[in-house]
PDB file of C-alpha atoms and ligand atoms in Angstrom:
ATOM      1  CA  MET E   1      74.644 113.617  93.976  1.00 77.00           C
ATOM      2  CA  ALA E   2      74.074 111.560  97.079  1.00 94.00           C
ATOM      3  CA  VAL E   3      75.586 111.735 100.540  1.00 98.00           C
ATOM      4  CA  GLU E   4      77.182 108.340 101.174  1.00 98.00           C
ATOM      5  CA  ARG E   5      79.166 106.605 103.878  1.00 98.00           C
ATOM      6  CA  THR E   6      82.151 104.399 103.097  1.00 98.00           C
ATOM      7  CA  LEU E   7      84.539 102.257 105.120  1.00 99.00           C
ATOM      8  CA  MET E   8      88.253 102.942 104.910  1.00 99.00           C
ATOM      9  CA  LEU E   9      90.993 100.884 106.581  1.00 99.00           C
ATOM     10  CA  ILE E  10      94.576 102.004 107.156  1.00 99.00           C
ATOM     11  CA  LYS E  11      96.352  98.669 106.675  1.00 99.00           C
ATOM     12  CA  PRO E  12      99.165  97.258 108.860  1.00 98.00           C
ATOM     13  CA  ASP E  13     101.957  98.490 106.539  1.00 98.00           C
ATOM     14  CA  ALA E  14     100.829 102.130 106.809  1.00 98.00           C
ATOM     15  CA  VAL E  15     100.316 101.852 110.582  1.00 98.00           C
ATOM     16  CA  ARG E  16     103.889 100.503 110.855  1.00 98.00           C
ATOM     17  CA  LYS E  17     105.060 103.528 108.845  1.00 98.00           C
ATOM     18  CA  ASN E  18     103.311 105.861 111.344  1.00 98.00           C
ATOM     19  CA  VAL E  19     101.367 107.717 108.670  1.00 98.00           C
ATOM     20  CA  GLU E  20      97.806 107.342 110.013  1.00 98.00           C
ATOM     21  CA  GLY E  21      97.540 111.070 110.729  1.00 98.00           C
ATOM     22  CA  GLU E  22      98.759 112.071 107.259  1.00 98.00           C
ATOM     23  CA  ILE E  23      96.227 109.751 105.601  1.00 98.00           C
ATOM     24  CA  ILE E  24      93.357 111.065 107.739  1.00 98.00           C
ATOM     25  CA  ALA E  25      94.376 114.671 107.011  1.00 98.00           C
ATOM     26  CA  LEU E  26      94.510 113.982 103.260  1.00 98.00           C
ATOM     27  CA  VAL E  27      90.923 112.693 103.252  1.00 98.00           C
ATOM     28  CA  GLN E  28      89.692 115.520 105.500  1.00 98.00           C
ATOM     29  CA  LYS E  29      91.231 118.081 103.134  1.00 98.00           C
ATOM     30  CA  GLN E  30      88.960 116.707 100.383  1.00 98.00           C
ATOM     31  CA  GLY E  31      85.972 117.754 102.494  1.00 98.00           C
ATOM     32  CA  PHE E  32      84.847 114.417 103.931  1.00 98.00           C
ATOM     33  CA  LYS E  33      83.500 114.133 107.457  1.00 98.00           C
ATOM     34  CA  LEU E  34      84.957 111.514 109.813  1.00 98.00           C
ATOM     35  CA  VAL E  35      81.955 109.827 111.454  1.00 98.00           C
ATOM     36  CA  GLY E  36      83.703 106.749 112.940  1.00 98.00           C
ATOM     37  CA  LEU E  37      87.288 105.928 113.978  1.00 98.00           C
ATOM     38  CA  LYS E  38      88.997 103.075 115.843  1.00 98.00           C
ATOM     39  CA  LYS E  39      92.291 101.197 116.037  1.00 98.00           C
ATOM     40  CA  LEU E  40      92.190  97.409 116.363  1.00 98.00           C
ATOM     41  CA  LYS E  41      93.948  94.188 115.367  1.00 98.00           C
ATOM     42  CA  LEU E  42      92.071  91.570 113.340  1.00 99.00           C
ATOM     43  CA  THR E  43      92.472  87.860 113.945  1.00 99.00           C
ATOM     44  CA  LYS E  44      93.144  85.688 110.881  1.00 98.00           C
ATOM     45  CA  GLU E  45      89.517  84.460 111.077  1.00 98.00           C
ATOM     46  CA  GLN E  46      88.160  88.021 111.192  1.00 99.00           C
ATOM     47  CA  ALA E  47      90.322  89.032 108.212  1.00 99.00           C
ATOM     48  CA  LYS E  48      88.979  85.998 106.286  1.00 98.00           C
ATOM     49  CA  GLN E  49      85.391  87.047 107.079  1.00 98.00           C
ATOM     50  CA  PHE E  50      86.023  90.660 106.068  1.00 98.00           C
ATOM     51  CA  TYR E  51      87.542  89.615 102.714  1.00 98.00           C
ATOM     52  CA  ILE E  52      85.134  86.716 102.117  1.00 98.00           C
ATOM     53  CA  VAL E  53      84.399  87.978  98.551  1.00 97.00           C
ATOM     54  CA  HIS E  54      88.021  87.103  97.694  1.00 98.00           C
ATOM     55  CA  LYS E  55      87.938  83.586  99.174  1.00 98.00           C
ATOM     56  CA  ASP E  56      88.644  81.884  95.824  1.00 98.00           C
ATOM     57  CA  ARG E  57      91.427  84.274  94.759  1.00 98.00           C
ATOM     58  CA  PRO E  58      95.037  83.001  94.798  1.00 98.00           C
ATOM     59  CA  PHE E  59      96.074  85.869  97.110  1.00 98.00           C
ATOM     60  CA  TYR E  60      93.365  85.238  99.776  1.00 98.00           C
ATOM     61  CA  ASP E  61      95.701  83.517 102.248  1.00 98.00           C
ATOM     62  CA  GLU E  62      98.503  86.079 101.790  1.00 98.00           C
ATOM     63  CA  LEU E  63      96.005  88.965 102.055  1.00 98.00           C
ATOM     64  CA  THR E  64      94.409  87.703 105.258  1.00 98.00           C
ATOM     65  CA  ASP E  65      97.817  86.887 106.818  1.00 98.00           C
ATOM     66  CA  PHE E  66      98.885  90.467 106.096  1.00 98.00           C
ATOM     67  CA  MET E  67      95.650  92.066 107.320  1.00 99.00           C
ATOM     68  CA  SER E  68      95.961  90.191 110.630  1.00 99.00           C
ATOM     69  CA  SER E  69      99.711  90.902 110.994  1.00 98.00           C
ATOM     70  CA  GLY E  70      99.371  94.101 113.024  1.00 98.00           C
ATOM     71  CA  PRO E  71      97.053  96.898 114.091  1.00 98.00           C
ATOM     72  CA  ILE E  72      94.834  98.684 111.590  1.00 99.00           C
ATOM     73  CA  VAL E  73      92.783 101.875 111.781  1.00 99.00           C
ATOM     74  CA  ALA E  74      89.131 101.644 110.702  1.00 99.00           C
ATOM     75  CA  MET E  75      87.224 104.754 109.657  1.00 98.00           C
ATOM     76  CA  VAL E  76      83.851 105.697 108.265  1.00 99.00           C
ATOM     77  CA  TRP E  77      83.815 108.754 106.024  1.00 99.00           C
ATOM     78  CA  GLU E  78      80.712 110.642 104.940  1.00 98.00           C
ATOM     79  CA  GLY E  79      80.217 112.989 101.986  1.00 98.00           C
ATOM     80  CA  GLU E  80      78.883 113.467  98.452  1.00 98.00           C
ATOM     81  CA  ASN E  81      79.694 110.346  96.408  1.00 98.00           C
ATOM     82  CA  ALA E  82      82.060 109.252  99.178  1.00 98.00           C
ATOM     83  CA  ILE E  83      82.394 105.672  97.885  1.00 98.00           C
ATOM     84  CA  SER E  84      83.773 106.450  94.424  1.00 98.00           C
ATOM     85  CA  ARG E  85      85.582 109.646  95.395  1.00 98.00           C
ATOM     86  CA  ILE E  86      87.512 107.975  98.209  1.00 98.00           C
ATOM     87  CA  ARG E  87      88.482 105.157  95.834  1.00 98.00           C
ATOM     88  CA  GLU E  88      89.947 107.876  93.574  1.00 98.00           C
ATOM     89  CA  ILE E  89      91.868 109.449  96.461  1.00 98.00           C
ATOM     90  CA  MET E  90      93.229 105.962  97.331  1.00 98.00           C
ATOM     91  CA  GLY E  91      94.563 105.259  93.842  1.00 98.00           C
ATOM     92  CA  ALA E  92      95.052 101.994  91.950  1.00 98.00           C
ATOM     93  CA  THR E  93      95.433  98.684  93.813  1.00 98.00           C
ATOM     94  CA  ASN E  94      99.088  98.453  92.747  1.00 98.00           C
ATOM     95  CA  PRO E  95     100.944 101.462  94.221  1.00 98.00           C
ATOM     96  CA  GLU E  96     103.318 101.419  91.216  1.00 98.00           C
ATOM     97  CA  GLU E  97     100.326 102.133  88.956  1.00 98.00           C
ATOM     98  CA  ALA E  98      98.622 104.634  91.289  1.00 98.00           C
ATOM     99  CA  ALA E  99      98.384 108.280  90.188  1.00 98.00           C
ATOM    100  CA  GLU E 100     100.599 110.959  91.741  1.00 98.00           C
ATOM    101  CA  GLY E 101      99.214 112.330  94.994  1.00 98.00           C
ATOM    102  CA  THR E 102      97.044 109.296  95.769  1.00 98.00           C
ATOM    103  CA  ILE E 103      97.337 107.546  99.135  1.00 98.00           C
ATOM    104  CA  ARG E 104      98.645 104.317  97.631  1.00 98.00           C
ATOM    105  CA  LYS E 105     101.248 106.169  95.559  1.00 98.00           C
ATOM    106  CA  LEU E 106     102.388 108.109  98.624  1.00 98.00           C
ATOM    107  CA  TYR E 107     102.281 105.371 101.269  1.00 98.00           C
ATOM    108  CA  GLY E 108     101.787 101.952  99.605  1.00 98.00           C
ATOM    109  CA  THR E 109     104.532  99.337  99.673  1.00 96.00           C
ATOM    110  CA  ASN E 110     103.476  96.875  96.930  1.00 98.00           C
ATOM    111  CA  ILE E 111     100.305  95.359  95.437  1.00 98.00           C
ATOM    112  CA  GLY E 112      99.637  93.284  98.544  1.00 98.00           C
ATOM    113  CA  GLU E 113     100.681  95.886 101.102  1.00 98.00           C
ATOM    114  CA  ASN E 114      98.968  98.938  99.667  1.00 98.00           C
ATOM    115  CA  ALA E 115      98.302 101.148 102.717  1.00 99.00           C
ATOM    116  CA  VAL E 116      94.513 101.420 102.570  1.00 99.00           C
ATOM    117  CA  HIS E 117      91.219  99.686 101.862  1.00 99.00           C
ATOM    118  CA  GLY E 118      88.066 101.459 100.701  1.00 98.00           C
ATOM    119  CA  SER E 119      84.572 100.100 100.032  1.00 98.00           C
ATOM    120  CA  ASP E 120      84.104  99.673  96.256  1.00 98.00           C
ATOM    121  CA  SER E 121      80.267  99.906  96.092  1.00 98.00           C
ATOM    122  CA  LYS E 122      77.166 100.652  98.145  1.00 98.00           C
ATOM    123  CA  GLU E 123      76.725  96.886  98.670  1.00 98.00           C
ATOM    124  CA  SER E 124      80.305  96.565  99.982  1.00 98.00           C
ATOM    125  CA  ALA E 125      79.881  99.574 102.272  1.00 98.00           C
ATOM    126  CA  ASP E 126      76.677  98.054 103.677  1.00 98.00           C
ATOM    127  CA  TYR E 127      78.615  94.901 104.615  1.00 98.00           C
ATOM    128  CA  GLU E 128      81.861  96.559 105.685  1.00 98.00           C
ATOM    129  CA  ILE E 129      80.644  99.454 107.880  1.00 98.00           C
ATOM    130  CA  PRO E 130      78.642  97.271 110.320  1.00 98.00           C
ATOM    131  CA  PHE E 131      81.538  94.763 110.311  1.00 98.00           C
ATOM    132  CA  PHE E 132      83.550  97.326 112.317  1.00 98.00           C
ATOM    133  CA  PHE E 133      81.091  99.842 113.783  1.00 98.00           C
ATOM    134  CA  SER E 134      77.821  99.766 115.728  1.00 98.00           C
ATOM    135  CA  ARG E 135      75.287 102.549 115.144  1.00 97.00           C
ATOM    136  CA  LEU E 136      76.309 104.124 118.453  1.00 97.00           C
ATOM    137  CA  GLU E 137      79.900 104.474 117.188  1.00 98.00           C
ATOM    138  CA  LEU E 138      78.925 106.511 114.107  1.00 98.00           C
ATOM    139  CA  VAL E 139      78.552 110.141 115.065  1.00 97.00           C
ATOM    140  CA  GLU E 140      77.452 112.961 112.755  1.00 89.00           C
TER     141      GLU E 140
HETATM  142  P1  LIG T   1      91.251  96.927  96.035  1.00 85.03           P
HETATM  143  O1  LIG T   1      91.811  96.888  97.436  1.00 85.03           O
HETATM  144  O2  LIG T   1      91.898  98.015  95.196  1.00 85.03           O
HETATM  145  O3  LIG T   1      89.746  96.982  96.006  1.00 85.03           O
HETATM  146  P2  LIG T   1      90.992  94.114  95.284  1.00 85.03           P
HETATM  147  O4  LIG T   1      89.621  94.177  95.880  1.00 85.03           O
HETATM  148  O5  LIG T   1      91.124  93.587  93.900  1.00 85.03           O
HETATM  149  O6  LIG T   1      91.689  95.569  95.312  1.00 85.03           O
HETATM  150  O7  LIG T   1      91.932  93.237  96.210  1.00 85.03           O
HETATM  151  C1  LIG T   1      91.855  93.351  97.625  1.00 85.03           C
HETATM  152  C2  LIG T   1      93.252  93.384  98.175  1.00 85.03           C
HETATM  153  O8  LIG T   1      93.894  92.142  97.897  1.00 85.03           O
HETATM  154  C3  LIG T   1      94.167  94.447  97.583  1.00 85.03           C
HETATM  155  O9  LIG T   1      93.998  95.705  98.197  1.00 85.03           O
HETATM  156  C4  LIG T   1      95.517  93.866  97.828  1.00 85.03           C
HETATM  157  C5  LIG T   1      95.291  92.374  97.658  1.00 85.03           C
HETATM  158  N1  LIG T   1      95.620  91.941  96.295  1.00 85.03           N
HETATM  159  C6  LIG T   1      94.912  92.206  95.171  1.00 85.03           C
HETATM  160  N2  LIG T   1      95.503  91.695  94.089  1.00 85.03           N
HETATM  161  C7  LIG T   1      96.633  91.074  94.542  1.00 85.03           C
HETATM  162  C8  LIG T   1      97.695  90.349  93.917  1.00 85.03           C
HETATM  163  N3  LIG T   1      97.706  90.146  92.599  1.00 85.03           N
HETATM  164  N4  LIG T   1      98.682  89.892  94.715  1.00 85.03           N
HETATM  165  C9  LIG T   1      98.677  90.070  96.038  1.00 85.03           C
HETATM  166  N5  LIG T   1      97.711  90.758  96.704  1.00 85.03           N
HETATM  167  C10 LIG T   1      96.708  91.250  95.956  1.00 85.03           C
HETATM  168 MG1  LIG T   2      88.295  95.632  96.591  1.00 85.03          MG
END
């Protein structure tokens, strides 16, 4: 078991639904420590940079329009196997296919507007955490 850090985003649809607090509480109840937190609004260019791995996917333009459509909440969570365990708590990409009790099942709208993002690997976390947070903003 390894202590890891992972980036989670509460996407514009969930912020519009006013459920940021419920999502944070759900992750905290699983024992993870919140080490970074901020609310911000991405520009289209910033959303394209964040999701650069998807640049050749057919949904890239729709995804980056959505992610720059309103405020988001960015968080860094720390804990044992945080990367894979938080992906489990999030649920499947398509909220209709997500397991009961997962964040996307509870708060997602559709496959594009699915409430949250979570880093999918150590390599992703290493790109995504510094994208939003400086070292000074990550507090044990
Ligand atoms: P995940 O967010 O579960 O890691 P992903 O990396 O495959 O999923 O895709 C990134 C985001 O892109 C996803 O959260 C929502 C959007 N997306 C994925 N597949 C899509 C599709 N078929 N149509 C529209 N948006 C999609
Ligand atoms: Mg992904």
